[in-house]
Short mmCIF file of C-alpha atoms in Angstrom, two decimals:
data_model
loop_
_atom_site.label_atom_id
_atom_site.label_comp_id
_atom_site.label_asym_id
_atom_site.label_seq_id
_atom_site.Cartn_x
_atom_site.Cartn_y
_atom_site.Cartn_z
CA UNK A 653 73.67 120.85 73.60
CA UNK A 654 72.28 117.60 73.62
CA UNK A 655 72.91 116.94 70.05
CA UNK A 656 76.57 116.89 71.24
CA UNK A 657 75.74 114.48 74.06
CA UNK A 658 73.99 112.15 71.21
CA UNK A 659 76.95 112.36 68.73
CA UNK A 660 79.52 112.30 71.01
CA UNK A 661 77.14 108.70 72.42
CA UNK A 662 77.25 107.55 68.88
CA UNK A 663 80.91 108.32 68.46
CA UNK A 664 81.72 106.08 71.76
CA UNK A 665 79.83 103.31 70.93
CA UNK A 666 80.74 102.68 67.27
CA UNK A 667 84.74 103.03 68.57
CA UNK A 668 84.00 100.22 71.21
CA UNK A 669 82.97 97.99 67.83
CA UNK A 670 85.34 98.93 65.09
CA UNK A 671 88.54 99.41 68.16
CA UNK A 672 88.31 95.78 68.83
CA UNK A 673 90.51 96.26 71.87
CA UNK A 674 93.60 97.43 70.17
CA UNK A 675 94.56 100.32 72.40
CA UNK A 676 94.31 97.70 75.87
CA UNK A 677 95.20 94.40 73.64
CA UNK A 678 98.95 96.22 72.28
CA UNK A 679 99.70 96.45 76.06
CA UNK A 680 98.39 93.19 76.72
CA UNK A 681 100.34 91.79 74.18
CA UNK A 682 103.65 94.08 73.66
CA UNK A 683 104.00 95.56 77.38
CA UNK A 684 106.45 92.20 78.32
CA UNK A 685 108.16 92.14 74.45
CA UNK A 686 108.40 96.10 75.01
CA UNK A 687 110.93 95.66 78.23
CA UNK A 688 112.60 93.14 76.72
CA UNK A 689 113.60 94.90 73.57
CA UNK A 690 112.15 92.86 71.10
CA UNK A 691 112.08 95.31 68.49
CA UNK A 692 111.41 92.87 65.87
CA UNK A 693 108.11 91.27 67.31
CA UNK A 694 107.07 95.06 68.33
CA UNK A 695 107.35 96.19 64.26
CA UNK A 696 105.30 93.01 63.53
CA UNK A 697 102.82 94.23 66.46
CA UNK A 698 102.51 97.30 65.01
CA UNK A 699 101.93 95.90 61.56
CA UNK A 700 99.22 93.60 62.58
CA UNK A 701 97.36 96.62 64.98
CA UNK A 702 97.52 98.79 61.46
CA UNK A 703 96.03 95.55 59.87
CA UNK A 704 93.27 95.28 62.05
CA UNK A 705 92.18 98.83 62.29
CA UNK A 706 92.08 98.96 58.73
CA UNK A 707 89.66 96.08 58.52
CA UNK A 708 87.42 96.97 61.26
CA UNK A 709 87.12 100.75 61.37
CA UNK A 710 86.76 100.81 57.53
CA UNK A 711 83.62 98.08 57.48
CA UNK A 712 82.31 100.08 60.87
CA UNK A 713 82.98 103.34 58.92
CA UNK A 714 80.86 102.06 55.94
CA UNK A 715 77.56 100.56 57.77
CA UNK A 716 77.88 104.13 59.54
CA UNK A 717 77.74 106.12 56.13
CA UNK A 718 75.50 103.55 54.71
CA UNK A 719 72.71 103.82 56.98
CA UNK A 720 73.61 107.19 57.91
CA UNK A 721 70.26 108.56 57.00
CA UNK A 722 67.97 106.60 59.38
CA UNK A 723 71.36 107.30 62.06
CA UNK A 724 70.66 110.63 61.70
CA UNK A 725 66.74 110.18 62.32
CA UNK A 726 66.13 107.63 64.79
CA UNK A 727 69.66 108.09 67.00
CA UNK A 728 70.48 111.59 66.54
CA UNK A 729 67.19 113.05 66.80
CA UNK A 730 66.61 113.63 63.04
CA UNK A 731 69.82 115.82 62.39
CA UNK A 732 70.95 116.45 59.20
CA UNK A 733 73.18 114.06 57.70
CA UNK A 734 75.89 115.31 57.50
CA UNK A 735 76.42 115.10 61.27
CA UNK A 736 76.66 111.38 60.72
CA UNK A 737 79.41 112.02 57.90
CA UNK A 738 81.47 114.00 60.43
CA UNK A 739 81.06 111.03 63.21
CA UNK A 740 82.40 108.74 60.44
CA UNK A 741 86.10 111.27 60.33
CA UNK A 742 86.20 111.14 64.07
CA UNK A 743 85.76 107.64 64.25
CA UNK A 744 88.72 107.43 62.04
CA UNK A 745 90.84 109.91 63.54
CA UNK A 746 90.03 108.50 66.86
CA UNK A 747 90.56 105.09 66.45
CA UNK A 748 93.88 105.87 64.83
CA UNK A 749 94.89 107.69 67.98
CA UNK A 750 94.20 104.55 70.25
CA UNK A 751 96.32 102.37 67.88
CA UNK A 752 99.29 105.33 68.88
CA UNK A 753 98.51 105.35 72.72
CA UNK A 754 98.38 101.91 72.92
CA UNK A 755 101.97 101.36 71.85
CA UNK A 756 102.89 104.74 73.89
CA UNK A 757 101.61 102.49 77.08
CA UNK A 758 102.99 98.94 75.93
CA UNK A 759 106.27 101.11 76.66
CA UNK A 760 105.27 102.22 79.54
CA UNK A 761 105.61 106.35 78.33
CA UNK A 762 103.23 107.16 81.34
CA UNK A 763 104.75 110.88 80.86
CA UNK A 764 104.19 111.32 77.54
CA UNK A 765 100.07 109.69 77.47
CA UNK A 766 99.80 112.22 80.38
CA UNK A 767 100.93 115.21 78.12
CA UNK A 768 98.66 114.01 75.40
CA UNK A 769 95.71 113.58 77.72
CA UNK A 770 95.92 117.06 78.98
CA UNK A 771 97.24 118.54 75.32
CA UNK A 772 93.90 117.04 73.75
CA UNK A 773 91.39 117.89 76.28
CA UNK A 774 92.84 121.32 76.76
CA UNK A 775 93.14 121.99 73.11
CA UNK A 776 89.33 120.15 72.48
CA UNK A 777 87.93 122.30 75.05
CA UNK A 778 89.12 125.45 73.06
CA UNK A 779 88.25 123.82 70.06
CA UNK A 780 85.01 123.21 70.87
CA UNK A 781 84.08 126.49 72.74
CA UNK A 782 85.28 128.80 69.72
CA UNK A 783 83.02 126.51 66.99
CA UNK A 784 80.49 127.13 69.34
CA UNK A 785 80.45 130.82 69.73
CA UNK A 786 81.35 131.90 66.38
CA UNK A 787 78.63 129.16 64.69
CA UNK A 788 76.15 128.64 67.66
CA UNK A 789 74.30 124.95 67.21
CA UNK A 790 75.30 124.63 63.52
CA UNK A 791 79.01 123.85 64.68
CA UNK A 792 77.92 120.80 66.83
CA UNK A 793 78.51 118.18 64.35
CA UNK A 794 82.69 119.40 64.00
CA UNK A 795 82.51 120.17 67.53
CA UNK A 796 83.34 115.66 68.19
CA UNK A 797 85.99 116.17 65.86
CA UNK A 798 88.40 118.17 68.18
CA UNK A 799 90.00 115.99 70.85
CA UNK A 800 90.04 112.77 68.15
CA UNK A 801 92.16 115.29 65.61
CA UNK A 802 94.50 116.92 68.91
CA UNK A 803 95.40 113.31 69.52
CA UNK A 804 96.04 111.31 66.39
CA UNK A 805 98.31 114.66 65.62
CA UNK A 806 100.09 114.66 69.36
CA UNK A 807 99.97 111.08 69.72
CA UNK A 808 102.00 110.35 66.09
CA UNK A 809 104.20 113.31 67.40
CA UNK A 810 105.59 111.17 70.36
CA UNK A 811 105.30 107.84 68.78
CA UNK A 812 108.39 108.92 67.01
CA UNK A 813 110.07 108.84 70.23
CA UNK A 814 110.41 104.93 70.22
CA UNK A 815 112.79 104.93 67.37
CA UNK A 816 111.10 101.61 66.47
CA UNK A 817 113.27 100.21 63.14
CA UNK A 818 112.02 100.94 59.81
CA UNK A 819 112.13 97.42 58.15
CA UNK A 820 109.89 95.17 56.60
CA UNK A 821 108.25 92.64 59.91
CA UNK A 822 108.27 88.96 59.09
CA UNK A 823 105.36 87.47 57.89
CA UNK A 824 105.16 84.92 60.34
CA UNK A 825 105.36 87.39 63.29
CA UNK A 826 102.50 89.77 62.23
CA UNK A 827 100.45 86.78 62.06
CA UNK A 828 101.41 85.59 65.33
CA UNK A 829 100.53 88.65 66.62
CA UNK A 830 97.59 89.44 64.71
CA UNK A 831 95.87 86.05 66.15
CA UNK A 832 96.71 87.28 69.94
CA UNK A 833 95.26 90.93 68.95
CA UNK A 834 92.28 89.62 67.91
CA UNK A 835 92.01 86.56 70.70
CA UNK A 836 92.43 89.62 72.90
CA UNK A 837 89.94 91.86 71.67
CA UNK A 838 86.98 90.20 70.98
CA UNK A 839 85.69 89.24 74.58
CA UNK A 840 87.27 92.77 75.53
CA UNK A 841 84.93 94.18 73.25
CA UNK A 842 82.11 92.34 74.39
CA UNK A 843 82.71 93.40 77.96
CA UNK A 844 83.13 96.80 76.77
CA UNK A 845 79.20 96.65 75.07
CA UNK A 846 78.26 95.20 77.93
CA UNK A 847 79.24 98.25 80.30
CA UNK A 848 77.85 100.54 77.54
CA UNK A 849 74.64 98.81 77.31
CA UNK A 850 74.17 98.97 81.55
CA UNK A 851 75.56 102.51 81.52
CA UNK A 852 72.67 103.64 78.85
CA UNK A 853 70.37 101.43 80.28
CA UNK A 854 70.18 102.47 83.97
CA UNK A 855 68.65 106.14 83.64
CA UNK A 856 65.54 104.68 81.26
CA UNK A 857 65.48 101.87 84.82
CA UNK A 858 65.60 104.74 86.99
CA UNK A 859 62.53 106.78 84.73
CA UNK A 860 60.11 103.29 84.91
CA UNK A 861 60.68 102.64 88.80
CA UNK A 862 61.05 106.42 90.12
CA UNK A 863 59.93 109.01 87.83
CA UNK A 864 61.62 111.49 84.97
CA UNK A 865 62.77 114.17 87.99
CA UNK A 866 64.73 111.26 89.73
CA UNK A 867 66.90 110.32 86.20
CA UNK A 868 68.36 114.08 86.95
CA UNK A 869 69.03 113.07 90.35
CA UNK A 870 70.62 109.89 89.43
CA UNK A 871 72.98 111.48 86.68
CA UNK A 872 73.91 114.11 88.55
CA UNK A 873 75.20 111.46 91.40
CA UNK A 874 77.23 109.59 88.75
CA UNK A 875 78.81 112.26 87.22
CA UNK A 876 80.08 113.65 90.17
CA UNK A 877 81.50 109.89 90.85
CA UNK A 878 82.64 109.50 87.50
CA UNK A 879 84.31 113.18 87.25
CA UNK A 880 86.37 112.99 91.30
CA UNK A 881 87.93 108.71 90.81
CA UNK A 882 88.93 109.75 87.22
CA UNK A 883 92.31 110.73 87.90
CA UNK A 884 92.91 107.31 89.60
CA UNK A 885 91.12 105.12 87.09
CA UNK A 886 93.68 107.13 84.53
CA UNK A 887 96.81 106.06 86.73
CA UNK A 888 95.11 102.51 86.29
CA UNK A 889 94.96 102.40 83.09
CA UNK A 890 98.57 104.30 81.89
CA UNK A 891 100.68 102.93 84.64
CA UNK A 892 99.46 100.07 86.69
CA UNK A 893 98.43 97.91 83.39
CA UNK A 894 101.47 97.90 81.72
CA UNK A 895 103.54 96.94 84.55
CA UNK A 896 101.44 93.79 85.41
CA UNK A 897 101.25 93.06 81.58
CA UNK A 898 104.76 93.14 81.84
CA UNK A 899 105.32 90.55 84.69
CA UNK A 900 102.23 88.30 83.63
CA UNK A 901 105.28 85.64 83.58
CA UNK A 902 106.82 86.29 86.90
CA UNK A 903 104.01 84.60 89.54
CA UNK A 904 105.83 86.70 92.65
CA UNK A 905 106.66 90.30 91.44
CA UNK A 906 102.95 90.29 89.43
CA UNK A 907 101.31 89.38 92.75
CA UNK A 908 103.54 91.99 94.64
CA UNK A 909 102.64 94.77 92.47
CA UNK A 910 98.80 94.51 93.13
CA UNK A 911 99.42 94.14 96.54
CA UNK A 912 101.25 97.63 96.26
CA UNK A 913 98.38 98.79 94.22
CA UNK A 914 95.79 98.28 96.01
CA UNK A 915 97.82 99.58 99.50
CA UNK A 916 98.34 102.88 97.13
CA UNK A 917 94.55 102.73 96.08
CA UNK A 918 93.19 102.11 99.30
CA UNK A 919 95.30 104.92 101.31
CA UNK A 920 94.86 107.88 98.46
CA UNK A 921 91.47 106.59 97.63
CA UNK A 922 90.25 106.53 101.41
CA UNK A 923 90.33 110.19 102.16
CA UNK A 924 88.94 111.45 99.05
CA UNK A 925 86.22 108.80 99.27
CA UNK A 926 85.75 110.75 103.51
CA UNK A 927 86.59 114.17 102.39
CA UNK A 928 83.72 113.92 99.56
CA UNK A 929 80.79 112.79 102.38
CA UNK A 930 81.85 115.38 104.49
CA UNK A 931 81.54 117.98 101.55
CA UNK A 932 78.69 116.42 99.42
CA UNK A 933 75.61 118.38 100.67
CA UNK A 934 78.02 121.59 99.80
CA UNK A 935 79.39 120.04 96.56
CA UNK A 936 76.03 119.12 94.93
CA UNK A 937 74.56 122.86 95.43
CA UNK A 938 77.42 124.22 94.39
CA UNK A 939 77.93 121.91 91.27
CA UNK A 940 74.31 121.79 90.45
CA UNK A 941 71.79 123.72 92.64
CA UNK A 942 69.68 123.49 96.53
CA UNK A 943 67.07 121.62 93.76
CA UNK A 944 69.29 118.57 93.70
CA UNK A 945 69.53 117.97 97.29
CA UNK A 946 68.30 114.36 97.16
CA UNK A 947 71.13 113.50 95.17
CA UNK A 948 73.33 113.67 98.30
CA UNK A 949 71.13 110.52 99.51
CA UNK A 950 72.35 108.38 96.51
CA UNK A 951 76.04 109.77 96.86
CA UNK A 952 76.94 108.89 100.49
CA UNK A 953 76.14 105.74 99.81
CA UNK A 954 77.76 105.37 96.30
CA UNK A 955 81.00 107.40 97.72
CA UNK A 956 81.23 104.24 100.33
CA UNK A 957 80.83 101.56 97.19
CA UNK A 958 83.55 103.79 95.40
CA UNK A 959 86.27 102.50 98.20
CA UNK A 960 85.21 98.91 96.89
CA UNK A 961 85.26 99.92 93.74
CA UNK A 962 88.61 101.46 94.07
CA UNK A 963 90.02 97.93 95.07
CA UNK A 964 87.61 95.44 92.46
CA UNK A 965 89.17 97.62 89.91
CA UNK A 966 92.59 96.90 90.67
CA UNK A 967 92.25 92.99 90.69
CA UNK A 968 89.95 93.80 87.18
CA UNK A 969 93.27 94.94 86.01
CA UNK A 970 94.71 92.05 87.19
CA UNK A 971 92.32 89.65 85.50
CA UNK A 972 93.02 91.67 82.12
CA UNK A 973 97.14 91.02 82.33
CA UNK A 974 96.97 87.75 84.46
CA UNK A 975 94.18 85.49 82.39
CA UNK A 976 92.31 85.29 79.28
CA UNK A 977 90.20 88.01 78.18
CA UNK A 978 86.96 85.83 77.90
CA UNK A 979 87.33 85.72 82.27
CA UNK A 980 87.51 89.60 81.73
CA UNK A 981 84.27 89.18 79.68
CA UNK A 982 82.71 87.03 82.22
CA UNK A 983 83.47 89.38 85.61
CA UNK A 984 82.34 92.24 83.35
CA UNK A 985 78.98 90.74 82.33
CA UNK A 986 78.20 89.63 86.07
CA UNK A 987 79.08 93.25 86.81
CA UNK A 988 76.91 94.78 84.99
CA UNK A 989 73.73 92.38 85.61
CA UNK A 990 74.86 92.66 89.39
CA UNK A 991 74.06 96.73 89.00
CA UNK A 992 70.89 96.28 87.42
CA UNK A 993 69.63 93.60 89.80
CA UNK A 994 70.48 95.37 93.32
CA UNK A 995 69.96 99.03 91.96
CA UNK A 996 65.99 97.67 90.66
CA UNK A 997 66.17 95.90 94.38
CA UNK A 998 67.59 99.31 95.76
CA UNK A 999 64.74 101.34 94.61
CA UNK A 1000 61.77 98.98 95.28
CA UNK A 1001 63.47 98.48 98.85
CA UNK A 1002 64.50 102.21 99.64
CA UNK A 1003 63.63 104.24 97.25
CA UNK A 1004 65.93 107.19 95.46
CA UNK A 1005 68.65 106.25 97.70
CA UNK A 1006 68.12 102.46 96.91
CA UNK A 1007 70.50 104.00 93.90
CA UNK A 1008 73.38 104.20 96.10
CA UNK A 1009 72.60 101.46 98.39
CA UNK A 1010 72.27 98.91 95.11
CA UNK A 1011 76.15 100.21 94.20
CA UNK A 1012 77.33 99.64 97.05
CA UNK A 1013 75.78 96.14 97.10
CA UNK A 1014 77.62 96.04 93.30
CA UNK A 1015 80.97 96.73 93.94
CA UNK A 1016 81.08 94.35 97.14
CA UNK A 1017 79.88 91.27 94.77
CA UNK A 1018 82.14 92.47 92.03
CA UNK A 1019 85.08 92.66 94.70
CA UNK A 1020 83.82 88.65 95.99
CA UNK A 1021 83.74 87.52 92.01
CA UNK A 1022 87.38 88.96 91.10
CA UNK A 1023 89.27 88.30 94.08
CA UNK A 1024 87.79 84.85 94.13
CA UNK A 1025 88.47 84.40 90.19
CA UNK A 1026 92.38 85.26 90.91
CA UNK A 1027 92.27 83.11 93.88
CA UNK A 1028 91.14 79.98 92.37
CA UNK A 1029 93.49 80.37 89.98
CA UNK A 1030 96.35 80.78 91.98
CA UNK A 1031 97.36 84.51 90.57
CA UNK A 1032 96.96 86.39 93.87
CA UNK A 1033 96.48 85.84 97.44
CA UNK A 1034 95.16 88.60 99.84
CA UNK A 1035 97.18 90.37 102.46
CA UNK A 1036 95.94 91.13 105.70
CA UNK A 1037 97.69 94.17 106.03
CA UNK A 1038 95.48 95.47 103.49
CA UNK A 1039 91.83 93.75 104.47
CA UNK A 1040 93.06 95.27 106.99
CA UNK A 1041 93.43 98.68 105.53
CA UNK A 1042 89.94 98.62 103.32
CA UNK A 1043 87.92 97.58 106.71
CA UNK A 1044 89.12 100.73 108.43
CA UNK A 1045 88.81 102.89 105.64
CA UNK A 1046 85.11 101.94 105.36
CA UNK A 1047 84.84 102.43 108.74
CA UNK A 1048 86.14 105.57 108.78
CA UNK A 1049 83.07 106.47 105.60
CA UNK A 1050 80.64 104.92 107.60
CA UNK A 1051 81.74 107.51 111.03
CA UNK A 1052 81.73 110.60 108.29
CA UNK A 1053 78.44 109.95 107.25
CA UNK A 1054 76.70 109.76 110.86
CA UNK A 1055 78.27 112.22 111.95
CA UNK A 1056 77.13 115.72 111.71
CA UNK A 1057 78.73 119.01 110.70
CA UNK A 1058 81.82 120.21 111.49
CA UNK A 1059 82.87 117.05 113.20
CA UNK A 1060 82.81 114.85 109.79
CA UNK A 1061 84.94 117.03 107.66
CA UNK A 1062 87.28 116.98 110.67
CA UNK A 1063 87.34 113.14 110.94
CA UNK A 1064 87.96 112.84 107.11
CA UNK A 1065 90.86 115.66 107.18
CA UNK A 1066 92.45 113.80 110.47
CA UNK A 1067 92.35 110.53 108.24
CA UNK A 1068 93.57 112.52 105.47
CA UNK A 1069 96.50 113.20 107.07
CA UNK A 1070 96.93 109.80 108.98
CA UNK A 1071 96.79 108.73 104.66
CA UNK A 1072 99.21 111.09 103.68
CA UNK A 1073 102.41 110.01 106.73
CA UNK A 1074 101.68 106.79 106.20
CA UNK A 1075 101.94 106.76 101.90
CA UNK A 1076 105.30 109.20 102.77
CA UNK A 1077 106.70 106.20 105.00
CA UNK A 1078 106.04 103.67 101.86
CA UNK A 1079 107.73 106.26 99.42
CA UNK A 1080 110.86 105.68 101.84
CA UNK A 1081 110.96 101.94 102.84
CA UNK A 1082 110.52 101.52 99.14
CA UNK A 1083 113.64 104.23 98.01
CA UNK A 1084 115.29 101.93 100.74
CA UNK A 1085 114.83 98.71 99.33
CA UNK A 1086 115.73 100.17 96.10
CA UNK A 1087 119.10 101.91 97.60
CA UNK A 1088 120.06 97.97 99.31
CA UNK A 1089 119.33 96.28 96.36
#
């Protein structure tokens, strides 16, 4: 299976290039124009996204079929071919799709991107698993082509749902909008390489400073990171993004919603963050195997960055709607040096669990460069209700992890619950407000 991991690598990185942003850049853009109505400049925005994903996928789509062959041999580990050739029709297909979603989410259809997320991966899954069987390893190469096809199919499906008028957009407009699309996407796609080129980059780190056995350590740490946040990183992206986008222009209500944010973040966020150190020794066998153990001594210290991470991210968001993307660009690049500096300090300093210690070290500069960004700038001002908050919920990590069995699981299942009355009694001041107003 890992000529799936490879195309499925290739597939990701050649959509960062040819998407130019389009998918986050139409909410950027159309989220505000969407609430008020302005059909008109949302036809035009459409137009010009069309525009520029025909430009860029199709001269992406060529270099890829032109230099498929040496693709094919040097990235793919000297596959046949036509692999590449099938890349190329996902790339297409998938790119297509983010054109859709994005307008789905510059309307704020947080239902309907939720149905197509689960419609895709459920149906890609099945997809995937039948090619599989029936064809064995010759079915890799149309195994990528799955989710893209599911969601250029579901997502065209549900666009139809905005009723957007059938008319010919002005000229002027699709220009207009073209220029922000592409002002937009360009340092968005930067940052976006950037991440890539850490992300690929730290396991080949990890082999030259600790050893092939400790890269399987190290992934297994991330993925486990990468696969329990997901949900909230999704409710991000579909529903916290295009609200802000929406009151960029309103200085009080756009620094009001991250201050709800992050209290939302910070009091869902804080248990799981507990719950998983109390549970990690079990999680990792059970997930991987008793071989993996010392992947537990990278994750209880990367499950305490993930609470900082949990509240960078929001104010990253914020940066996105609030400012130009090239300051996006910029907290992005210092991001990703900042993990390769403190995780090569990490290791020479601690060893394997150096890992966890340099994300940790990440995500608390990455919190000090945002928050400091949206300061100077006079978008957002902290509240020490929730400093507050994020101090005690680090605490409470810190107590789970030096504690021992049972009493740690029963710390992060009291704070759990603590959590859980509190985010009810903000569900009801907030249906309060709402009923006064």
């Amino acid at each position: 299976m890992g000529l799936l991991g490879l195309l499925q690598g290739l597939l990701a990185i050649a959509a960062i290039v040819a998407g130019m942003g389009l998918s986050a850049g139409l909410v950027r853009v159309g989220a505000a124009r969407a609430a008020q109505r302005d059909a008109a400049f949302m036809v035009a925005l459409r137009q010009a996204a069309w525009q520029i994903y025909g430009y860029f996928s199709g001269a992406v789509t060529l270099l890829v079929l032109l230099f498929s062959q040496p693709i094919a041999h040097l990235m793919l580990a000297k596959s046949p071919v036509y692999a590449v050739l099938w890349v190329a029709v996902a790339l297409l297909m998938s790119l297509a799709a983010g054109v859709q979603i994005g307008l789905l989410n510059a309307y704020h259809r947080v239902g309907i991107l939720a149905r197509i997320t689960a419609i895709s991966s459920v149906a890609g899954a099945i997809w995937g698993i039948v090619l599989v069987w029936v064809w064995r390893e010759a079915a890799l190469p149309f195994v990528v082509l799955g989710t893209p096809l599911v969601q250029i199919v579901s997502s065209t499906w549900f666009v139809r749902e905005l009723n957007l008028p059938d008319e010919r957009p002005d000229l002027e407009q699709v220009r207009v909008a073209r220029g922000e699309l592409l002002r937009f996407g360009l340092p968005f796609t930067g940052s976006q390489l950037v991440g890539s080129a850490v992300q690929l980059g730290m396991p080949f780190l990890v082999l030259h400073q600790l050893g092939q056995e400790n890269v399987g350590y190290y992934r297994a740490a991330v993925l486990f990171s990468t696969a329990y946040i997901g949900f909230l990183l999704n409710a991000l992206g579909q529903d916290f993004y295009p609200r802000l986008s929406t009151l960029k222009d309103q200085p009080t209500a756009f620094r009001e919603a991250i201050h709800t944010q992050q209290r939302f973040v910070l009091l869902l966020g804080s248990p799981l963050v507990a719950i998983s150190l109390a549970v990690a020794p079990i999680i990792v066998s059970v997930l991987f195997s008793s071989q993996f153990r010392p992947t537990v001594a990278i994750l209880q210290w990367q499950l305490l960055g993930d609470l900082l991470r949990f509240v960078s991210w929001t104010l990253s968001y914020a940066v996105l709607a609030g400012l130009s993307s090239r300051f996006y660009f910029i907290t992005e690049s210092l991001g990703g040096g900042m993990l390769l500096g403190f995780s090569l300090w990490g290791m020479r300093q601690f060893g394997l669990q150096g890992l966890g210690i340099g994300w940790l070290a990440t995500y608390a500069g990455y919190l000090v460069v945002v928050a400091w960004l949206l300061v100077s700038r006079g978008i957002w001002t902290p509240v020490w209700s929730n400093v507050g908050l994020l101090g005690l919920g680090l605490s409470i990590g810190v107590v789970v992890r030096l504690v021992s069995e049972p009493w740690s699981l029963l710390f992060a299942i009291i704070w759990g619950l603590v959590c859980a009355v509190w985010l009810s009694r903000q569900g009801w001041r907030a249906r309060a407000k709402g009923a006064q107003q």
